[in-house]
Amino acid sequence: MQHQQQNRPPELVEGSLPVFVFPTELVFYADEQTSHKQVLTLYNPYEFALKFKVLCTAPNKYTVVDATGAVKPQCRVDIVIRHRDVRACHFGVYDKFRLQVSEQSQRKALGRKEVTATLRPSATQEPPQPRPQEEERRLKEQQADSVFFEQTAFQTESRPVAGGPSLLTVLLGLVCVAALMLPTMGEQESTVPVYLHLSVNKKLVAAYVLGLLTMVILRT
């Protein structure tokens, strides 16, 4: 019984638990593809397990692998963050991620830690020094209470659901079937007009095209 009590967290005020995350700033570079993927490491030095959730001020710009999860006592977890909207209009814009942790049996957030993220044009260029007014405004934005949104968890990229074969594919397939059903040139006993009799080569072409269309239809 005493052992179980030692593994339970102390009664903490909501938001008072220190959260250990590295790094505390993410920098993405537009011209460096490898930098579009960053890793946040969340450490749990405590004797009890923690649940975590990743929130973001601009969730549409990022993809987060494992936006929610758990960390075992005295363990760590890596959270992969990918920038998916690398455009010049986002250069120099500071976004924020918030890592929120709680005990597994509770809903209240025991602690939170914010990490800034910014996109720069190039790793070889020094970021332009902001003017005093811009720097003051940026600091106020960082210190102000930001609006955080649920960060959609990363899902394996899936192909768009196909709506079946197109009308053109179906029509072309029907034409090929009709061509194969027509009599071959040289057949005497046929009620079909002579001009509709097809040569062997034309029927082979129709059969080949029909085979290709069948493969396309099966894949969709």
Short mmCIF file of C-alpha atoms in Angstrom, two decimals:
data_model
loop_
_atom_site.label_atom_id
_atom_site.label_comp_id
_atom_site.label_asym_id
_atom_site.label_seq_id
_atom_site.Cartn_x
_atom_site.Cartn_y
_atom_site.Cartn_z
CA MET A 1 0.00 0.00 0.00
CA GLN A 2 2.83 2.35 0.83
CA HIS A 3 4.50 1.53 -2.49
CA GLN A 4 1.34 2.51 -4.40
CA GLN A 5 1.15 5.81 -2.55
CA GLN A 6 4.74 6.63 -3.48
CA ASN A 7 3.94 6.10 -7.18
CA ARG A 8 1.01 8.47 -7.12
CA PRO A 9 1.62 12.15 -7.84
CA PRO A 10 1.25 14.61 -5.02
CA GLU A 11 -1.82 16.79 -4.92
CA LEU A 12 -0.82 19.49 -7.36
CA VAL A 13 -2.50 22.72 -8.24
CA GLU A 14 -3.64 22.74 -11.85
CA GLY A 15 -0.85 24.04 -14.08
CA SER A 16 1.85 23.92 -11.39
CA LEU A 17 3.77 20.83 -12.55
CA PRO A 18 7.02 21.70 -14.39
CA VAL A 19 7.09 20.31 -17.94
CA PHE A 20 10.43 19.38 -19.50
CA VAL A 21 10.55 19.77 -23.27
CA PHE A 22 13.48 20.16 -25.63
CA PRO A 23 13.97 22.24 -27.71
CA THR A 24 11.93 25.25 -26.67
CA GLU A 25 12.02 26.78 -30.16
CA LEU A 26 11.50 25.19 -33.57
CA VAL A 27 13.02 26.84 -36.64
CA PHE A 28 12.05 25.65 -40.12
CA TYR A 29 13.92 26.74 -43.27
CA ALA A 30 12.10 26.99 -46.58
CA ASP A 31 15.10 26.01 -48.71
CA GLU A 32 16.12 23.08 -46.51
CA GLN A 33 13.81 20.12 -46.93
CA THR A 34 15.27 18.23 -43.99
CA SER A 35 14.36 21.08 -41.62
CA HIS A 36 10.66 20.74 -42.46
CA LYS A 37 10.61 17.83 -39.98
CA GLN A 38 11.43 18.68 -36.37
CA VAL A 39 11.38 16.57 -33.21
CA LEU A 40 10.18 17.68 -29.79
CA THR A 41 11.28 15.49 -26.88
CA LEU A 42 9.05 15.39 -23.81
CA TYR A 43 10.72 14.10 -20.64
CA ASN A 44 8.94 12.60 -17.64
CA PRO A 45 11.33 12.62 -14.65
CA TYR A 46 8.53 11.82 -12.21
CA GLU A 47 7.56 8.58 -10.49
CA PHE A 48 4.14 8.53 -12.12
CA ALA A 49 2.94 8.29 -15.73
CA LEU A 50 1.73 11.34 -17.62
CA LYS A 51 -0.71 11.91 -20.43
CA PHE A 52 0.13 14.64 -22.93
CA LYS A 53 -1.66 16.62 -25.60
CA VAL A 54 -0.20 18.93 -28.26
CA LEU A 55 -2.11 22.12 -29.04
CA CYS A 56 -1.17 24.74 -31.63
CA THR A 57 -2.10 28.31 -32.56
CA ALA A 58 -1.95 27.41 -36.27
CA PRO A 59 -2.80 23.69 -36.58
CA ASN A 60 -3.42 23.87 -40.33
CA LYS A 61 0.24 24.67 -40.97
CA TYR A 62 1.64 21.61 -39.19
CA THR A 63 1.27 17.86 -39.00
CA VAL A 64 1.98 16.30 -35.61
CA VAL A 65 2.74 12.61 -35.17
CA ASP A 66 1.14 11.40 -31.94
CA ALA A 67 -0.52 14.65 -30.90
CA THR A 68 -1.79 12.81 -27.82
CA GLY A 69 -0.21 10.00 -25.85
CA ALA A 70 1.41 8.93 -22.62
CA VAL A 71 4.88 8.93 -21.10
CA LYS A 72 5.92 6.28 -18.62
CA PRO A 73 7.68 7.28 -15.39
CA GLN A 74 11.28 8.39 -15.93
CA CYS A 75 10.97 7.98 -19.68
CA ARG A 76 10.74 10.27 -22.66
CA VAL A 77 8.79 10.43 -25.90
CA ASP A 78 9.66 12.02 -29.26
CA ILE A 79 6.95 14.04 -30.99
CA VAL A 80 7.51 14.61 -34.71
CA ILE A 81 6.26 17.92 -36.14
CA ARG A 82 6.22 18.60 -39.87
CA HIS A 83 5.67 22.00 -41.50
CA ARG A 84 3.28 21.44 -44.36
CA ASP A 85 2.63 24.98 -45.58
CA VAL A 86 6.04 26.36 -46.57
CA ARG A 87 5.24 29.67 -48.27
CA ALA A 88 6.85 33.10 -48.30
CA CYS A 89 3.81 34.65 -46.60
CA HIS A 90 4.66 32.66 -43.46
CA PHE A 91 8.27 33.83 -43.20
CA GLY A 92 8.98 35.33 -39.79
CA VAL A 93 5.56 34.46 -38.35
CA TYR A 94 5.77 33.07 -34.82
CA ASP A 95 3.41 30.21 -34.01
CA LYS A 96 3.14 28.40 -30.70
CA PHE A 97 2.81 24.81 -29.63
CA ARG A 98 1.54 24.00 -26.16
CA LEU A 99 2.36 20.67 -24.54
CA GLN A 100 -0.20 19.97 -21.89
CA VAL A 101 0.33 17.14 -19.41
CA SER A 102 -1.96 15.51 -16.89
CA GLU A 103 -2.10 12.43 -14.71
CA GLN A 104 -3.55 9.43 -16.52
CA SER A 105 -6.51 9.15 -14.15
CA GLN A 106 -7.37 12.87 -14.22
CA ARG A 107 -8.49 15.38 -16.79
CA LYS A 108 -7.10 18.56 -15.31
CA ALA A 109 -3.84 19.82 -16.80
CA LEU A 110 -1.11 19.47 -14.19
CA GLY A 111 1.35 21.44 -16.29
CA ARG A 112 1.95 23.06 -19.66
CA LYS A 113 4.89 24.27 -21.69
CA GLU A 114 4.87 26.48 -24.78
CA VAL A 115 7.26 26.12 -27.69
CA THR A 116 7.60 28.74 -30.42
CA ALA A 117 7.89 27.84 -34.11
CA THR A 118 8.92 30.04 -37.01
CA LEU A 119 9.67 29.65 -40.71
CA ARG A 120 12.71 31.36 -42.25
CA PRO A 121 13.71 31.63 -45.93
CA SER A 122 17.17 30.10 -45.61
CA ALA A 123 19.53 28.60 -43.05
CA THR A 124 22.48 30.43 -44.64
CA GLN A 125 20.97 33.87 -44.17
CA GLU A 126 20.87 35.65 -40.87
CA PRO A 127 17.32 36.55 -39.94
CA PRO A 128 16.70 40.27 -40.48
CA GLN A 129 16.94 42.30 -37.30
CA PRO A 130 13.47 43.58 -36.48
CA ARG A 131 12.92 47.22 -35.80
CA PRO A 132 12.29 48.16 -32.16
CA GLN A 133 8.56 48.55 -32.76
CA GLU A 134 8.32 45.14 -34.45
CA GLU A 135 10.40 43.49 -31.74
CA GLU A 136 8.17 45.00 -29.05
CA ARG A 137 5.06 43.81 -30.87
CA ARG A 138 6.50 40.30 -31.27
CA LEU A 139 7.36 40.08 -27.57
CA LYS A 140 3.86 41.18 -26.64
CA GLU A 141 2.40 38.52 -28.93
CA GLN A 142 4.58 35.85 -27.34
CA GLN A 143 3.66 36.92 -23.84
CA ALA A 144 -0.03 37.35 -24.57
CA ASP A 145 -2.51 34.54 -24.02
CA SER A 146 -2.78 32.87 -27.40
CA VAL A 147 -5.69 30.84 -28.68
CA PHE A 148 -4.66 27.20 -28.98
CA PHE A 149 -6.47 24.60 -31.02
CA GLU A 150 -6.51 20.83 -30.96
CA GLN A 151 -3.72 19.57 -33.16
CA THR A 152 -4.91 16.90 -35.56
CA ALA A 153 -2.97 13.70 -35.07
CA PHE A 154 -0.87 12.50 -37.95
CA GLN A 155 -2.44 9.84 -40.08
CA THR A 156 -0.75 7.81 -42.76
CA GLU A 157 -1.31 9.49 -46.08
CA SER A 158 -4.19 7.80 -47.83
CA ARG A 159 -5.13 8.01 -51.43
CA PRO A 160 -8.37 9.79 -52.20
CA VAL A 161 -11.28 7.40 -52.27
CA ALA A 162 -12.05 6.62 -55.85
CA GLY A 163 -15.62 7.02 -56.96
CA GLY A 164 -15.42 4.09 -59.37
CA PRO A 165 -14.50 4.07 -63.06
CA SER A 166 -15.26 7.14 -65.12
CA LEU A 167 -18.08 7.22 -67.66
CA LEU A 168 -15.58 7.40 -70.53
CA THR A 169 -13.85 4.23 -69.32
CA VAL A 170 -17.16 2.37 -69.11
CA LEU A 171 -18.26 3.52 -72.57
CA LEU A 172 -14.93 2.55 -74.12
CA GLY A 173 -15.18 -0.85 -72.48
CA LEU A 174 -18.68 -1.38 -73.89
CA VAL A 175 -17.42 -0.45 -77.37
CA CYS A 176 -14.64 -3.04 -77.09
CA VAL A 177 -17.11 -5.73 -75.96
CA ALA A 178 -19.43 -4.90 -78.84
CA ALA A 179 -16.49 -5.06 -81.27
CA LEU A 180 -15.56 -8.53 -80.04
CA MET A 181 -19.15 -9.71 -80.46
CA LEU A 182 -19.34 -8.59 -84.09
CA PRO A 183 -18.63 -11.22 -86.75
CA THR A 184 -15.17 -11.59 -88.24
CA MET A 185 -14.53 -10.70 -91.86
CA GLY A 186 -15.14 -13.73 -94.09
CA GLU A 187 -18.03 -15.19 -92.11
CA GLN A 188 -20.84 -16.00 -94.55
CA GLU A 189 -23.65 -17.08 -92.26
CA SER A 190 -24.37 -13.79 -90.49
CA THR A 191 -27.31 -11.42 -90.47
CA VAL A 192 -25.04 -8.50 -89.60
CA PRO A 193 -24.25 -6.15 -92.51
CA VAL A 194 -20.90 -6.76 -94.15
CA TYR A 195 -19.56 -3.29 -93.25
CA LEU A 196 -19.82 -4.26 -89.57
CA HIS A 197 -17.60 -7.32 -90.02
CA LEU A 198 -14.24 -6.69 -88.37
CA SER A 199 -10.83 -8.03 -89.25
CA VAL A 200 -8.90 -10.27 -86.86
CA ASN A 201 -6.39 -7.47 -86.20
CA LYS A 202 -9.14 -5.06 -85.15
CA LYS A 203 -10.57 -7.64 -82.77
CA LEU A 204 -7.13 -8.21 -81.27
CA VAL A 205 -6.79 -4.47 -80.68
CA ALA A 206 -10.25 -4.38 -79.07
CA ALA A 207 -9.34 -7.32 -76.82
CA TYR A 208 -6.06 -5.65 -75.80
CA VAL A 209 -7.78 -2.35 -74.97
CA LEU A 210 -10.49 -4.19 -73.04
CA GLY A 211 -7.81 -5.93 -70.98
CA LEU A 212 -6.21 -2.58 -70.10
CA LEU A 213 -9.57 -1.09 -69.16
CA THR A 214 -10.34 -4.08 -66.95
CA MET A 215 -7.09 -3.51 -65.03
CA VAL A 216 -7.94 0.19 -64.60
CA ILE A 217 -11.46 -0.61 -63.35
CA LEU A 218 -10.16 -3.22 -60.87
CA ARG A 219 -7.63 -0.73 -59.44
CA THR A 220 -10.32 1.87 -58.83
#
